[in-house]
Coordinates of C-alpha atoms in Angstrom, one line a residue:
M3 CA 45.0 133.0 101.4
T4 CA 43.6 135.6 99.0
Y5 CA 42.3 138.5 101.0
G6 CA 38.6 138.7 101.4
Y7 CA 38.0 134.9 101.2
V8 CA 36.8 133.4 104.5
H9 CA 37.1 129.7 105.0
D10 CA 34.3 128.1 107.0
H11 CA 33.7 124.6 108.4
E12 CA 30.0 124.6 107.9
Y13 CA 27.9 122.0 106.0
L14 CA 29.7 120.8 102.8
W15 CA 32.7 123.1 103.4
Q16 CA 35.0 120.7 101.7
F17 CA 33.4 121.3 98.3
A18 CA 33.7 125.1 98.6
F19 CA 37.2 125.0 100.0
E20 CA 38.6 122.7 97.3
K21 CA 37.1 125.0 94.7
L22 CA 38.7 128.0 96.4
L23 CA 42.2 126.4 96.4
R24 CA 41.9 125.1 92.8
T25 CA 40.4 128.2 91.1
K26 CA 41.8 131.1 93.1
L27 CA 45.2 129.8 94.3
N28 CA 46.0 127.1 91.7
I29 CA 46.5 124.5 94.5
T30 CA 45.4 121.0 93.6
P31 CA 45.9 117.4 95.0
N32 CA 48.5 115.0 93.8
S33 CA 47.8 113.6 90.3
N34 CA 46.9 110.1 91.7
I35 CA 44.1 111.4 94.0
T36 CA 40.6 110.5 92.8
H37 CA 38.8 110.5 96.1
F38 CA 39.1 112.2 99.5
L39 CA 39.3 109.9 102.4
G40 CA 36.7 110.4 105.2
L41 CA 34.0 111.6 102.8
P42 CA 31.1 109.6 101.3
K43 CA 31.7 108.5 97.7
S44 CA 28.8 110.7 96.6
I45 CA 30.7 113.9 97.5
G46 CA 34.3 112.8 98.0
K47 CA 35.0 111.9 94.3
Y48 CA 37.6 114.2 92.8
D49 CA 38.2 115.1 89.1
H50 CA 41.4 117.1 88.3
Q51 CA 39.6 119.2 85.7
Y52 CA 36.3 119.9 87.4
G53 CA 37.1 119.3 91.1
M54 CA 34.8 117.6 93.6
A55 CA 31.3 116.4 92.6
K56 CA 28.9 119.3 92.8
P57 CA 26.3 118.9 95.6
S58 CA 22.6 118.9 94.7
E59 CA 20.8 122.2 94.6
E60 CA 18.9 121.3 97.7
N61 CA 22.1 120.6 99.6
L62 CA 23.7 123.8 98.4
M63 CA 20.7 125.8 99.6
K64 CA 21.0 124.1 102.9
R65 CA 24.6 125.1 103.1
Q66 CA 23.8 128.7 102.1
S67 CA 21.2 128.9 104.9
R68 CA 23.8 127.7 107.5
L69 CA 26.5 130.0 106.0
I70 CA 24.4 133.1 106.6
E71 CA 24.2 132.3 110.3
W72 CA 27.9 131.3 110.4
N73 CA 29.0 134.6 108.7
E74 CA 27.0 136.6 111.3
R75 CA 28.8 134.8 114.1
F76 CA 32.2 135.0 112.5
W77 CA 32.0 138.7 111.6
N78 CA 30.7 139.7 115.0
E79 CA 33.9 138.4 116.4
E80 CA 36.2 139.4 113.5
E81 CA 35.1 143.1 113.8
K82 CA 36.3 143.2 117.4
T83 CA 39.9 142.6 116.3
E84 CA 42.5 145.3 116.1
K85 CA 42.6 145.5 112.3
Y86 CA 39.1 146.9 112.4
S87 CA 39.7 149.4 115.1
G88 CA 38.8 152.9 113.9
V89 CA 36.9 151.5 110.9
S90 CA 33.3 152.8 110.6
P91 CA 30.4 150.4 111.1
L92 CA 29.3 150.9 107.4
V93 CA 32.8 149.9 106.1
K94 CA 32.8 146.9 108.4
K95 CA 29.5 145.8 107.0
S96 CA 30.8 146.2 103.5
Y97 CA 33.6 143.8 104.1
R98 CA 31.2 141.4 105.7
D99 CA 28.8 141.6 102.6
L100 CA 31.7 141.1 100.2
A101 CA 33.0 138.0 102.0
I102 CA 29.5 136.5 101.9
A103 CA 29.3 137.3 98.2
K104 CA 32.6 135.6 97.4
N105 CA 31.7 132.5 99.4
A106 CA 28.4 132.3 97.6
L107 CA 30.1 132.5 94.2
L108 CA 32.4 129.6 95.2
D109 CA 29.3 127.6 96.0
G110 CA 27.8 128.5 92.6
N111 CA 25.0 130.6 94.1
K112 CA 24.9 133.5 91.7
H113 CA 21.8 135.1 93.1
V114 CA 23.3 135.4 96.6
Y115 CA 26.6 136.5 95.1
E116 CA 25.0 139.4 93.2
T117 CA 22.7 140.4 96.1
Y118 CA 25.6 140.8 98.6
L119 CA 27.9 142.3 96.0
H120 CA 25.3 145.0 95.5
K121 CA 25.0 145.5 99.3
S122 CA 28.8 145.8 99.7
A123 CA 29.1 148.2 96.7
N124 CA 26.3 150.4 98.0
K125 CA 28.1 150.7 101.3
G126 CA 31.2 152.1 99.4
N127 CA 33.5 149.0 99.1
P128 CA 35.8 149.7 96.1
E129 CA 36.5 146.0 95.4
A130 CA 32.8 145.2 95.4
M131 CA 32.1 148.2 93.1
Y132 CA 34.6 146.8 90.6
L133 CA 33.4 143.2 90.8
L134 CA 29.8 144.4 90.5
G135 CA 30.6 146.5 87.5
M136 CA 32.4 143.7 85.7
N137 CA 29.7 141.2 86.5
I138 CA 27.1 143.5 84.9
I139 CA 29.3 144.2 81.9
N140 CA 30.2 140.6 81.3
N141 CA 26.6 139.4 81.3
P142 CA 25.6 139.0 77.6
K143 CA 21.9 139.2 78.6
N144 CA 22.2 142.7 79.9
S145 CA 21.1 145.7 77.8
P146 CA 23.5 148.4 76.7
T147 CA 22.0 150.8 79.2
L148 CA 22.5 148.3 82.1
K149 CA 26.1 147.6 80.9
R150 CA 26.7 151.3 81.0
D151 CA 25.7 151.3 84.6
G152 CA 28.2 148.5 85.2
E153 CA 30.8 150.7 83.6
G154 CA 29.9 153.4 86.0
W155 CA 30.5 151.1 88.9
V156 CA 34.0 150.4 87.6
I157 CA 34.7 154.1 87.3
K158 CA 33.4 154.7 90.8
S159 CA 35.7 152.0 92.1
A160 CA 38.7 153.6 90.3
D161 CA 37.7 156.9 91.8
C162 CA 38.0 155.2 95.2
G163 CA 41.5 154.1 94.4
Y164 CA 41.0 150.4 93.6
E165 CA 43.9 149.3 91.5
L166 CA 42.2 147.0 89.0
A167 CA 39.6 149.6 88.3
I168 CA 42.2 152.3 87.9
N169 CA 44.0 150.2 85.3
L170 CA 40.8 149.6 83.3
A171 CA 39.8 153.3 83.5
T172 CA 43.2 154.3 82.4
K173 CA 43.4 151.8 79.6
Y174 CA 40.0 152.8 78.1
G175 CA 40.1 156.5 78.9
L176 CA 37.2 156.5 81.3
A177 CA 36.4 159.5 83.5
L178 CA 33.8 160.4 86.1
P179 CA 31.6 163.5 85.1
K180 CA 30.9 165.8 88.0
E181 CA 27.2 166.2 87.2
K182 CA 26.4 162.4 87.0
E183 CA 28.3 160.4 89.6
Y184 CA 27.6 156.9 88.2
K185 CA 27.6 157.7 84.5
A186 CA 30.8 157.2 82.4
R187 CA 32.3 159.7 80.0
V188 CA 34.1 157.6 77.4
V189 CA 36.9 158.8 75.1
P190 CA 35.9 158.0 71.5
G191 CA 37.2 154.7 70.4
K192 CA 37.9 153.5 73.9
N193 CA 34.7 152.1 75.1
L194 CA 35.1 149.5 77.9
V195 CA 31.8 147.6 77.1
K196 CA 32.6 147.4 73.4
A197 CA 36.1 146.2 74.1
I198 CA 34.9 143.5 76.4
N199 CA 32.2 142.4 74.0
S200 CA 34.8 142.3 71.1
S201 CA 37.1 140.2 73.2
R202 CA 34.3 137.8 74.0
K203 CA 33.5 137.4 70.3
R204 CA 37.1 136.7 69.4
K205 CA 37.2 133.9 72.0
L206 CA 34.0 132.4 70.5

């Protein structure tokens, strides 16, 4: 399974897990499957293009509430394992916040996703920095100034050694000025925000 994704068995877990398999790992049921046995028809119906029927907002909020408690229990035990030995408490919390963010995104809860992504990035998680930066840049409603802040998060992630961020920083000639930690210096003609916006316009 993709690193950083934690599979739960909480309320409505089937919806979230099917979406994870389909969208992140390209794993789908056989072509003749239209309903998952053992589930009510209201939530067990399956569409090969869109996946399982999306639960109501009320039920998704109910799931999110239970997930927060589940994540606390899970990570309290997970952080006791050998792979986290020698890791600082702050870094451990950054992994926890990132996992919660990713699960929230699978559930379609963008607010919780962005909240915990910010928490993880602020604790120094390079992957969270990159995802946060790209999330800010790709939001067409954000101002140029805010998108520049997103660019800064990508640069910070690259500075921490995150491969995807390094590739983008290299491609668009981004660098991190010493006097302003989160502000990007951009080589003329190679602006990341402009490039992404141009790509979006071509797709439209």
